[in-house]
Structures are given as C-alpha cells and as structure tokens.
Amino acid sequence: MSSTPETHPRVVIVGAGIVGCSLADELTARGWTDVTVLEQGPLPAPGGSTSHAPGLVFQTSPSKTLTAFARYTVEKFNSLQVDGVSCFNQVGGLELATTPERLAELHRKAGYAAAWGVRGEVVSAARCKELWPLIDESTVLGGFHTPDDGLARAVLASRAQMARAVEKGARFLDRHTVTGIEQEDGRVTAVVTDRGSFPADHVVSAAGFWGPVIGRMAGVEVPLQPLAHQYAKTHRLPELAGATEEAERPILRFQDRDLYFREHNDRIGIGSYAHKPLTVDPFAILPYDEARANDMDMPSSFPFTQEDWAPSWDDCRWLMPALRETEIEEGFNGVFSFTPDGMPVLGESRKLRGFWLAEAVWVTHSAGVAKAVAEWMVDGRASIDLHECDLTRFEDAQRSPSYVRERGSQQFVEVYDILHPLQPMEHPRPLRVSPFYARQQELGAHFLEGGGWERPHWYEANAPLVDALGPLPERDAWSARYWSPIAAAEAKATREKVALYDMTPLRRLEVTGPGALGFLQRMTTNNLRKKPGAVTYTLLLDETGGVRSDLTVARLAPDRFQVGANSPTDLDWLTRHAPDDVHIRDITSGTCCIGVWGPLARDLVQPLTRDDFSHEGFGYFRAKETYLGHVPVTAMRLSYVGELGWELYTSADLGLRLWDTLWEAGQRHGVVAAGRSAFNSLRLEKGYRAWGVDMTDEHNPYEAGVGFAVRMDKDGFVGQEALHGLATAEPARKLTPLLLDDPAAVVLGKEPVFVDGAPVGYVTSASYGYTLGRCVAYAWLPALASGTGVHIEYFGQKVAATVADEPLFDPKMTRIRR
C-alpha cells in the first residue's frame, strides 16, 4: 500500500453535514490539510439530518462528556459568522415542569449543570411566563433556565466551517456518491465514488443515518438505527406579529408531554417525541435526486403523519392557549440517528485500520465531537474522556440488527423520560445470564442489567435478615428506587459471616505466548515480572499518563496470564498493540466467577480442597489452579469488598456445579447470596475505585489515588514519561472521600460539590456505608484537608459532608490479610 507521510496524511470524510464540515475544520486547523469531503447531495444543504435540523442546543446532560461536546459547540458556533449573521442565536433555554416529578428532575438537572460548568437555575412559574408569555402559567410549576443555550444555525455553521477548511487546503465535492471502500492488508486505501476514486490513509464516516451503509462497504458494523421524528410549524400567530428576529425567546422543552418549541419569526416550530418509534431502513433511504423526484423535500424529510400528531397538538394547545386559534401549516417527519445507549459512535475500527466513525451525532454535540475526533486522529487521544462514545464499547450481543433496532427505538421513547441512574432496560431481557441464573431466580434475585448481563442487586431470600438490622434511615422516593434494605443485610452478612457474589460479568482476557510478559510489562504500570501464582493490580495508561483502565493480572504460567479487565475497549487497546508472538483471547463468555468473601470464607472453602488455603499457604494477591470438590477452579485471593476471600473461576459448563458445591458447604456457616447493591456499598467503604466512574483517562494515577500501582523504576511502559515528577507533587485536584454528616442523608452520584457556596467539583460514586452508618461519596475536588466541610447539592438541597481520610474501613487491612 502506498501512503503519504503521517505528517501529511490523506483524509477522506464521507458526509458534508454539520459533523463532516466541523471535522474538516478541526483537522485542517491542526495541520492535516489534505482533506477531501465527499457528499452525495448538493452543498451546502445536502439533504441529511443537518439540512432539516431545528437546531436546538441544550447543553446540560447527565453525561459529562456530552455536556462538554455541547459547550464547545456553543462556544465555537458563537464565534462563527456568515455574511454578518451569527451561526448561533443565544436565546437561552427553558425546560418546563408541569408535574412534581418533573420539577424534582429539573432540580437534579440544575445539579448536573453546576457539576459540569453550565450556567442554569430553577425558576418560578412566574419567571417562566416572563420568558415565554404564550404559556399558560397555571399549568406550570417551575422551570430550568439556561441563558447560554440557544439555536444553532446548522447549515450556516456548515458553510462557515467549510470555508475555513477550504482556506487551509481542504476540498468539498458534492454530487459524489460513495460506492465502495478499498482496503489492503487490513488498512483502508481509498474511497470509491460514482465519479472516481480517492486515495486515503484515513477515512471518516460522518454520513449520519447513512452510516450503516458506508460501514457495510468497509466491512464495519455501525450500531445505529435511524428513526423519523415529527416537526411542524404553525400558521402565523398574532401574538408574534412584527417579530424582527428569527427567534427572541428561549428554546422551550415541555418534556412531560415529549414536546419542544422554538420560534420561526411569527410562527412556532414544534417537535414531538410522543409518537410511536418510526424506524427507517438506512439502506432504503433515497438519494437526494430520487427523493426530490418522489415529491420529498430531501432524503431526510419524510411525509408528515397526521395521525401521530393529533395527541401532541392537543398538548400544545393545553400549554399555549394562543395555539387554540390556529392550525399546523406544514410538517414533516425528519430522520435522525439513535444508538442502543443513546450515545455517539466514535473511533477507529480495529477490523479496518484507518477507517473512523463519527456517527449518531446531533447538531447539539457536533463541533465538540469533531474536535475530539480530530484530536484523536492527530494526537492519538482526545482531551476529554470518550469511553462512553467509543465504538468498541458494545458487546457482541449488543451489535445484532435486532438489538440495535429495539434499543434504538427505546432510546427514542426515552428521550424526555425521567430516568433513574440504575434503571435497567426492559427489552430484550434476559439476554446474557451467568451459569448461576437458575439458582439466583430460586433465591428471589432482583436483577438489574449491565452490558446485557442480568446482575442480581439483592435477593428476596435474605429478607428475614433485615429484622436483625435495627432501624435503617428512611430513604426519599428517588434513592429508594432500585434499592432494598435487604442490601444492608447482605452487607452485614459479608462483614460477619460469608457471602457468594456473582462476578461473571467482569471481563476476563487470556494473554499467552512467548512475548506475553514483555508485552504486559510495556502496556501496564506495575511490575508483573513475578513467579507464576502472583496476582498484580495494575493500570493501563495512555501516552499522557491518563488512566485508560485498571486491571488485575494473574500470572498462571511463564507465558500465560489471566487479565481482569473492564470493557471491550480494553481488549481493543491491548489487541492493537500486541506483537505477533502474543495472543489475546476474551474468555468471559466461556467462564464464570464467584466471589466468596467474609470472615468465614476460609472455613467454607478449605474443606473442599486438598490445597492449603491458609494465609501462609495462600497469601493475598496469589493465585492457584486447584479443585473444589469435583470442579477445577482458578482461585485468586482478591477482595473487592474488604474481607477475606477468593475469586473462584471455572468454565461455564461447570459453573452451576461450583455454585451448588459452595452453597451446600456454606450452609453450616450461614452463607448468603449477595448482590451488587451490597457490593457497591462495601467497596466504597474500602475506597476501591471503579474505572469509568471514579476515574478515566482524564485523570492521572496519583490524583486518582492509585499511584501505588505505578512502578516508575520499571523500564518503558506506556505513559511513563508523562508521570515524571507527579508522584511527589501535590495534585491540584484529587478523588476525595466524603462522609455525609447526617446519618439519614443519601446521594447517588454526579451531584455538584460546593465549598463556600461555589461549585468546585462533582460526586463520582456514592452509596450508603452500612458498616459506617453514613453515606460514602467520592468526588473530584481541589486538594482539601481532612475534616474540611463541604456541601453536596441533592435535588436542590444542600447536604453537609466532610472530607475524610481513606480507607474509611479497616485501614490496616487486617480483615483481608488473615
């Protein structure tokens, strides 16, 4: 394959919508100027989602990453003009509450805004009326006002960025329909169109709802489902007569009825998510000219379905009496993209190197996504955490067309729903179950879902144990959802006796081959050059020293390692870097794991094996391949809950036998099955971090509190140079343990933290610590002394908390090392 030097790579972007134009601008601004953007329709409005987008930009999201994307989009579009017209109309945003539940949700959203750095406040119904005089104030309980939100003029912003990119050397070619992606030796080489081929070192699919079509040409799955969404405009309203601006009032959301509104001079535009999901086959969407020939305004604009609109129109008139005297003048069903988890799909495919995705991106996040992808391509990483958007995040079971369609449709339904952070998807379930599933059902497991796995959070069989706890603090309705006092009983049983935890969903990789040790030494921070039988906690870093993941690595033989990882992204990262003499295999689905933890764990396990499980014979962070009863197991002496015990691994076919063996042997010791609710409480009491929640690649090991896993005297691991000097320097920010002052108070995570009345950070993980009798919260904060008082904002209320020393429980590790 011929290619240009990487300093001047040839980039072909497929799609000249807002994402493609933004990306061309961001790449050329970073010196990658050999950029060709191919578009099948006419420019500057080629007929994709950008061409019809109403342009509403609400920045605040439960996702810190999406909020960062939106903030950059607002910042950038505010700085762009075309012919003296700004590419962003900063009219602000207003979300209305007509139910107490929604008003509480708006207080929670105001917390996100404070945590992520967006200006916003919950306002009264009277203030809502001032901001939007057409609403019936009597229907409204309050609102959330964000003065920096507004309307992106998407086609104008595309033009502005297109012009900037062209000035730096990019070219935009419309009326070029992509017909193929050429490749050689697993790397992209060219894009083929109906008007010729374009050599490429990098190809980026920014084709929007056509993404699956382009992906198929490259042999890359794009887990994206296009859906149609209703948008309508009223006749001219007397109340808006004489309007001189396109829009003057804030963009408006009426989420209790799945509606949003914006002005179009003297008319109002209305979007609805209230109708049934209208799925669209991306392979059946007509090209621009064929769509026009079929009386469609553009490929992304489907005929308006009046029967779907009628209930929403009634809701509009209920909220705005002025609409009762008018009708809808025009409307259409606009097509845009959803994924199984509602997040964009970004990154380079491992199947085809040099083939990138920038898909399922809305106008709201467009410039922010483009900046992140450009950084990723040019610098090797983005400046913000992208793990929620990484194309490798989906499990194989989540990539089937049926799953993508079903979950994408549900994401449409849930766009404006009030979603609890623990709320599981309803369908398709059950999808992935451990070998213990039947026994868990018999014990009355309450399952939630993650990564497609059914995960027990507590067991109804343990309900009788609650009576022995004494009174527990009463929970508010929100924190009581997806929670049970049984979790407290299971935590107590783990601390006092012994419990079985299903750890099967945790990812397991097998790394083998002559170069396995050297490879893992180079990729991770801790020293793995130990004798077989050693287990090591270590980190994956990127080149800037950011924590990509944390791993548990067991050396089972000189050239065989079992790696406990976090996500499919870890597999992708390691596979990308593995030399030819190293083989990496995901063994998760063919194996299973039970955590046996508690002070009586040894009493339970030792009689089942001839091997020595004493502290002297089987030390902490050691591994043995042995038998428990009839079951061959790999036993690792680890504990994520702060108690004596082992992780016991076996093959999936023997999993049920392993469970039954342990369950029967444990009856004399009062064994219980325990769920993830208790697990999370126990791990936070010990200060054990959860990657992707408590720390990401935005954080270095020392500020994240995992610097103990870094061996700077080890030669040449990824990210080592970036860490020099950090071990002895006082970090400007730290992952900080907090104890809530009120024993009855609870927070759940992502709440803002205030010092002296100003927001200074945010909570990552939180759970009630049943052993401590206080809620434990970890938060990213400036370096604060132990004992410092702070406040956490929970649904608009300030909750007092105090900076604590860690670990909060068993600081001398006597319970684990015995």
mmCIF file of N, CA and C in Angstrom, residues 647-707:
data_model
loop_
_atom_site.group_PDB
_atom_site.id
_atom_site.type_symbol
_atom_site.label_atom_id
_atom_site.label_comp_id
_atom_site.label_asym_id
_atom_site.label_seq_id
_atom_site.Cartn_x
_atom_site.Cartn_y
_atom_site.Cartn_z
ATOM 1 N N GLU A 647 -11.698 -15.003 44.608
ATOM 2 C CA GLU A 647 -12.441 -15.089 43.357
ATOM 3 C C GLU A 647 -12.171 -16.467 42.791
ATOM 4 N N LEU A 648 -13.236 -17.199 42.497
ATOM 5 C CA LEU A 648 -13.130 -18.584 42.031
ATOM 6 C C LEU A 648 -13.658 -18.672 40.611
ATOM 7 N N TYR A 649 -12.778 -19.051 39.678
ATOM 8 C CA TYR A 649 -13.123 -19.112 38.265
ATOM 9 C C TYR A 649 -13.189 -20.559 37.798
ATOM 10 N N THR A 650 -14.154 -20.841 36.942
ATOM 11 C CA THR A 650 -14.212 -22.135 36.276
ATOM 12 C C THR A 650 -14.882 -21.945 34.931
ATOM 13 N N SER A 651 -14.963 -23.032 34.179
ATOM 14 C CA SER A 651 -15.607 -22.951 32.868
ATOM 15 C C SER A 651 -17.120 -22.843 33.041
ATOM 16 N N ALA A 652 -17.784 -22.276 32.047
ATOM 17 C CA ALA A 652 -19.219 -22.020 32.158
ATOM 18 C C ALA A 652 -20.016 -23.300 32.365
ATOM 19 N N ASP A 653 -19.576 -24.422 31.775
ATOM 20 C CA ASP A 653 -20.335 -25.659 31.887
ATOM 21 C C ASP A 653 -20.315 -26.215 33.304
ATOM 22 N N LEU A 654 -19.306 -25.829 34.084
ATOM 23 C CA LEU A 654 -19.202 -26.322 35.453
ATOM 24 C C LEU A 654 -19.641 -25.285 36.484
ATOM 25 N N GLY A 655 -20.128 -24.145 36.000
ATOM 26 C CA GLY A 655 -20.471 -23.070 36.909
ATOM 27 C C GLY A 655 -21.555 -23.430 37.897
ATOM 28 N N LEU A 656 -22.603 -24.050 37.419
ATOM 29 C CA LEU A 656 -23.704 -24.401 38.312
ATOM 30 C C LEU A 656 -23.233 -25.387 39.377
ATOM 31 N N ARG A 657 -22.389 -26.316 38.992
ATOM 32 C CA ARG A 657 -21.859 -27.269 39.969
ATOM 33 C C ARG A 657 -21.009 -26.537 41.008
ATOM 34 N N LEU A 658 -20.246 -25.556 40.594
ATOM 35 C CA LEU A 658 -19.442 -24.795 41.541
ATOM 36 C C LEU A 658 -20.342 -24.060 42.527
ATOM 37 N N TRP A 659 -21.384 -23.417 42.021
ATOM 38 C CA TRP A 659 -22.303 -22.704 42.912
ATOM 39 C C TRP A 659 -22.911 -23.663 43.938
ATOM 40 N N ASP A 660 -23.409 -24.799 43.455
ATOM 41 C CA ASP A 660 -24.060 -25.751 44.356
ATOM 42 C C ASP A 660 -23.084 -26.302 45.387
ATOM 43 N N THR A 661 -21.846 -26.529 44.968
ATOM 44 C CA THR A 661 -20.832 -27.033 45.884
ATOM 45 C C THR A 661 -20.580 -26.031 47.009
ATOM 46 N N LEU A 662 -20.414 -24.781 46.649
ATOM 47 C CA LEU A 662 -20.161 -23.741 47.644
ATOM 48 C C LEU A 662 -21.386 -23.492 48.517
ATOM 49 N N TRP A 663 -22.551 -23.514 47.894
ATOM 50 C CA TRP A 663 -23.796 -23.244 48.639
ATOM 51 C C TRP A 663 -24.037 -24.317 49.690
ATOM 52 N N GLU A 664 -23.859 -25.554 49.294
ATOM 53 C CA GLU A 664 -24.075 -26.654 50.236
ATOM 54 C C GLU A 664 -23.056 -26.595 51.376
ATOM 55 N N ALA A 665 -21.793 -26.354 51.025
ATOM 56 C CA ALA A 665 -20.755 -26.307 52.057
ATOM 57 C C ALA A 665 -20.928 -25.110 52.979
ATOM 58 N N GLY A 666 -21.564 -24.063 52.486
ATOM 59 C CA GLY A 666 -21.693 -22.856 53.267
ATOM 60 C C GLY A 666 -22.877 -22.819 54.204
ATOM 61 N N GLN A 667 -23.765 -23.789 54.117
ATOM 62 C CA GLN A 667 -24.967 -23.728 54.954
ATOM 63 C C GLN A 667 -24.633 -23.713 56.450
ATOM 64 N N ARG A 668 -23.653 -24.478 56.845
ATOM 65 C CA ARG A 668 -23.291 -24.525 58.271
ATOM 66 C C ARG A 668 -22.634 -23.233 58.739
ATOM 67 N N HIS A 669 -22.236 -22.378 57.768
ATOM 68 C CA HIS A 669 -21.585 -21.118 58.127
ATOM 69 C C HIS A 669 -22.513 -19.911 57.923
ATOM 70 N N GLY A 670 -23.761 -20.178 57.584
ATOM 71 C CA GLY A 670 -24.702 -19.082 57.379
ATOM 72 C C GLY A 670 -24.488 -18.314 56.089
ATOM 73 N N VAL A 671 -24.029 -19.003 55.046
ATOM 74 C CA VAL A 671 -23.745 -18.341 53.779
ATOM 75 C C VAL A 671 -25.003 -17.706 53.196
ATOM 76 N N VAL A 672 -24.834 -16.559 52.544
ATOM 77 C CA VAL A 672 -25.922 -15.928 51.801
ATOM 78 C C VAL A 672 -25.410 -15.620 50.402
ATOM 79 N N ALA A 673 -26.352 -15.513 49.484
ATOM 80 C CA ALA A 673 -26.045 -14.923 48.179
ATOM 81 C C ALA A 673 -26.227 -13.418 48.330
ATOM 82 N N ALA A 674 -25.300 -12.650 47.797
ATOM 83 C CA ALA A 674 -25.361 -11.189 47.947
ATOM 84 C C ALA A 674 -25.244 -10.532 46.580
ATOM 85 N N GLY A 675 -25.841 -9.366 46.470
ATOM 86 C CA GLY A 675 -25.925 -8.696 45.180
ATOM 87 C C GLY A 675 -25.042 -7.462 45.074
ATOM 88 N N ARG A 676 -25.153 -6.799 43.941
ATOM 89 C CA ARG A 676 -24.275 -5.672 43.638
ATOM 90 C C ARG A 676 -24.578 -4.443 44.482
ATOM 91 N N SER A 677 -25.768 -4.347 45.031
ATOM 92 C CA SER A 677 -26.072 -3.206 45.889
ATOM 93 C C SER A 677 -25.202 -3.244 47.143
ATOM 94 N N ALA A 678 -25.130 -4.403 47.780
ATOM 95 C CA ALA A 678 -24.237 -4.554 48.930
ATOM 96 C C ALA A 678 -22.780 -4.432 48.497
ATOM 97 N N PHE A 679 -22.460 -5.012 47.376
ATOM 98 C CA PHE A 679 -21.097 -4.982 46.841
ATOM 99 C C PHE A 679 -20.606 -3.546 46.686
ATOM 100 N N ASN A 680 -21.441 -2.687 46.110
ATOM 101 C CA ASN A 680 -21.031 -1.308 45.879
ATOM 102 C C ASN A 680 -20.823 -0.565 47.197
ATOM 103 N N SER A 681 -21.686 -0.836 48.169
ATOM 104 C CA SER A 681 -21.520 -0.221 49.484
ATOM 105 C C SER A 681 -20.197 -0.628 50.109
ATOM 106 N N LEU A 682 -19.899 -1.909 50.069
ATOM 107 C CA LEU A 682 -18.686 -2.420 50.704
ATOM 108 C C LEU A 682 -17.424 -1.910 50.021
ATOM 109 N N ARG A 683 -17.437 -1.839 48.694
ATOM 110 C CA ARG A 683 -16.218 -1.410 48.003
ATOM 111 C C ARG A 683 -15.954 0.074 48.236
ATOM 112 N N LEU A 684 -17.018 0.881 48.393
ATOM 113 C CA LEU A 684 -16.800 2.293 48.676
ATOM 114 C C LEU A 684 -16.298 2.511 50.102
ATOM 115 N N GLU A 685 -16.730 1.678 51.040
ATOM 116 C CA GLU A 685 -16.185 1.776 52.390
ATOM 117 C C GLU A 685 -14.678 1.520 52.401
ATOM 118 N N LYS A 686 -14.219 0.687 51.471
ATOM 119 C CA LYS A 686 -12.785 0.413 51.366
ATOM 120 C C LYS A 686 -12.073 1.381 50.421
ATOM 121 N N GLY A 687 -12.823 2.222 49.712
ATOM 122 C CA GLY A 687 -12.202 3.191 48.811
ATOM 123 C C GLY A 687 -11.707 2.585 47.514
ATOM 124 N N TYR A 688 -12.256 1.427 47.113
ATOM 125 C CA TYR A 688 -11.846 0.820 45.858
ATOM 126 C C TYR A 688 -12.500 1.554 44.689
ATOM 127 N N ARG A 689 -11.693 1.948 43.715
ATOM 128 C CA ARG A 689 -12.157 2.737 42.584
ATOM 129 C C ARG A 689 -12.868 1.874 41.547
ATOM 130 N N ALA A 690 -13.827 2.494 40.864
ATOM 131 C CA ALA A 690 -14.475 1.853 39.713
ATOM 132 C C ALA A 690 -14.074 2.651 38.479
ATOM 133 N N TRP A 691 -13.324 2.000 37.580
ATOM 134 C CA TRP A 691 -12.906 2.718 36.379
ATOM 135 C C TRP A 691 -14.128 3.070 35.530
ATOM 136 N N GLY A 692 -14.076 4.214 34.869
ATOM 137 C CA GLY A 692 -15.182 4.691 34.060
ATOM 138 C C GLY A 692 -16.183 5.494 34.854
ATOM 139 N N VAL A 693 -16.117 5.373 36.179
ATOM 140 C CA VAL A 693 -16.994 6.142 37.071
ATOM 141 C C VAL A 693 -16.155 7.068 37.938
ATOM 142 N N ASP A 694 -15.222 6.495 38.702
ATOM 143 C CA ASP A 694 -14.388 7.281 39.601
ATOM 144 C C ASP A 694 -13.164 7.858 38.901
ATOM 145 N N MET A 695 -12.690 7.188 37.887
ATOM 146 C CA MET A 695 -11.502 7.673 37.177
ATOM 147 C C MET A 695 -11.587 7.257 35.718
ATOM 148 N N THR A 696 -11.014 8.091 34.849
ATOM 149 C CA THR A 696 -10.968 7.834 33.408
ATOM 150 C C THR A 696 -9.609 8.308 32.906
ATOM 151 N N ASP A 697 -9.467 8.375 31.582
ATOM 152 C CA ASP A 697 -8.185 8.847 31.048
ATOM 153 C C ASP A 697 -8.022 10.357 31.183
ATOM 154 N N GLU A 698 -8.993 11.046 31.778
ATOM 155 C CA GLU A 698 -8.806 12.452 32.123
ATOM 156 C C GLU A 698 -7.984 12.623 33.397
ATOM 157 N N HIS A 699 -7.709 11.512 34.087
ATOM 158 C CA HIS A 699 -7.060 11.580 35.396
ATOM 159 C C HIS A 699 -5.762 10.786 35.401
ATOM 160 N N ASN A 700 -4.752 11.283 36.117
ATOM 161 C CA ASN A 700 -3.531 10.502 36.265
ATOM 162 C C ASN A 700 -3.619 9.661 37.538
ATOM 163 N N PRO A 701 -2.748 8.664 37.681
ATOM 164 C CA PRO A 701 -2.882 7.731 38.814
ATOM 165 C C PRO A 701 -2.769 8.381 40.181
ATOM 166 N N TYR A 702 -1.972 9.417 40.293
ATOM 167 C CA TYR A 702 -1.711 9.993 41.615
ATOM 168 C C TYR A 702 -2.898 10.812 42.105
ATOM 169 N N GLU A 703 -3.512 11.579 41.244
ATOM 170 C CA GLU A 703 -4.687 12.320 41.676
ATOM 171 C C GLU A 703 -5.887 11.395 41.864
ATOM 172 N N ALA A 704 -5.890 10.241 41.152
ATOM 173 C CA ALA A 704 -6.973 9.268 41.309
ATOM 174 C C ALA A 704 -6.785 8.369 42.518
ATOM 175 N N GLY A 705 -5.636 8.472 43.197
ATOM 176 C CA GLY A 705 -5.414 7.664 44.389
ATOM 177 C C GLY A 705 -4.980 6.250 44.119
ATOM 178 N N VAL A 706 -4.462 5.976 42.904
ATOM 179 C CA VAL A 706 -3.989 4.626 42.579
ATOM 180 C C VAL A 706 -2.516 4.658 42.173
ATOM 181 N N GLY A 707 -1.797 5.653 42.672
ATOM 182 C CA GLY A 707 -0.373 5.743 42.377
ATOM 183 C C GLY A 707 0.430 4.574 42.905
#
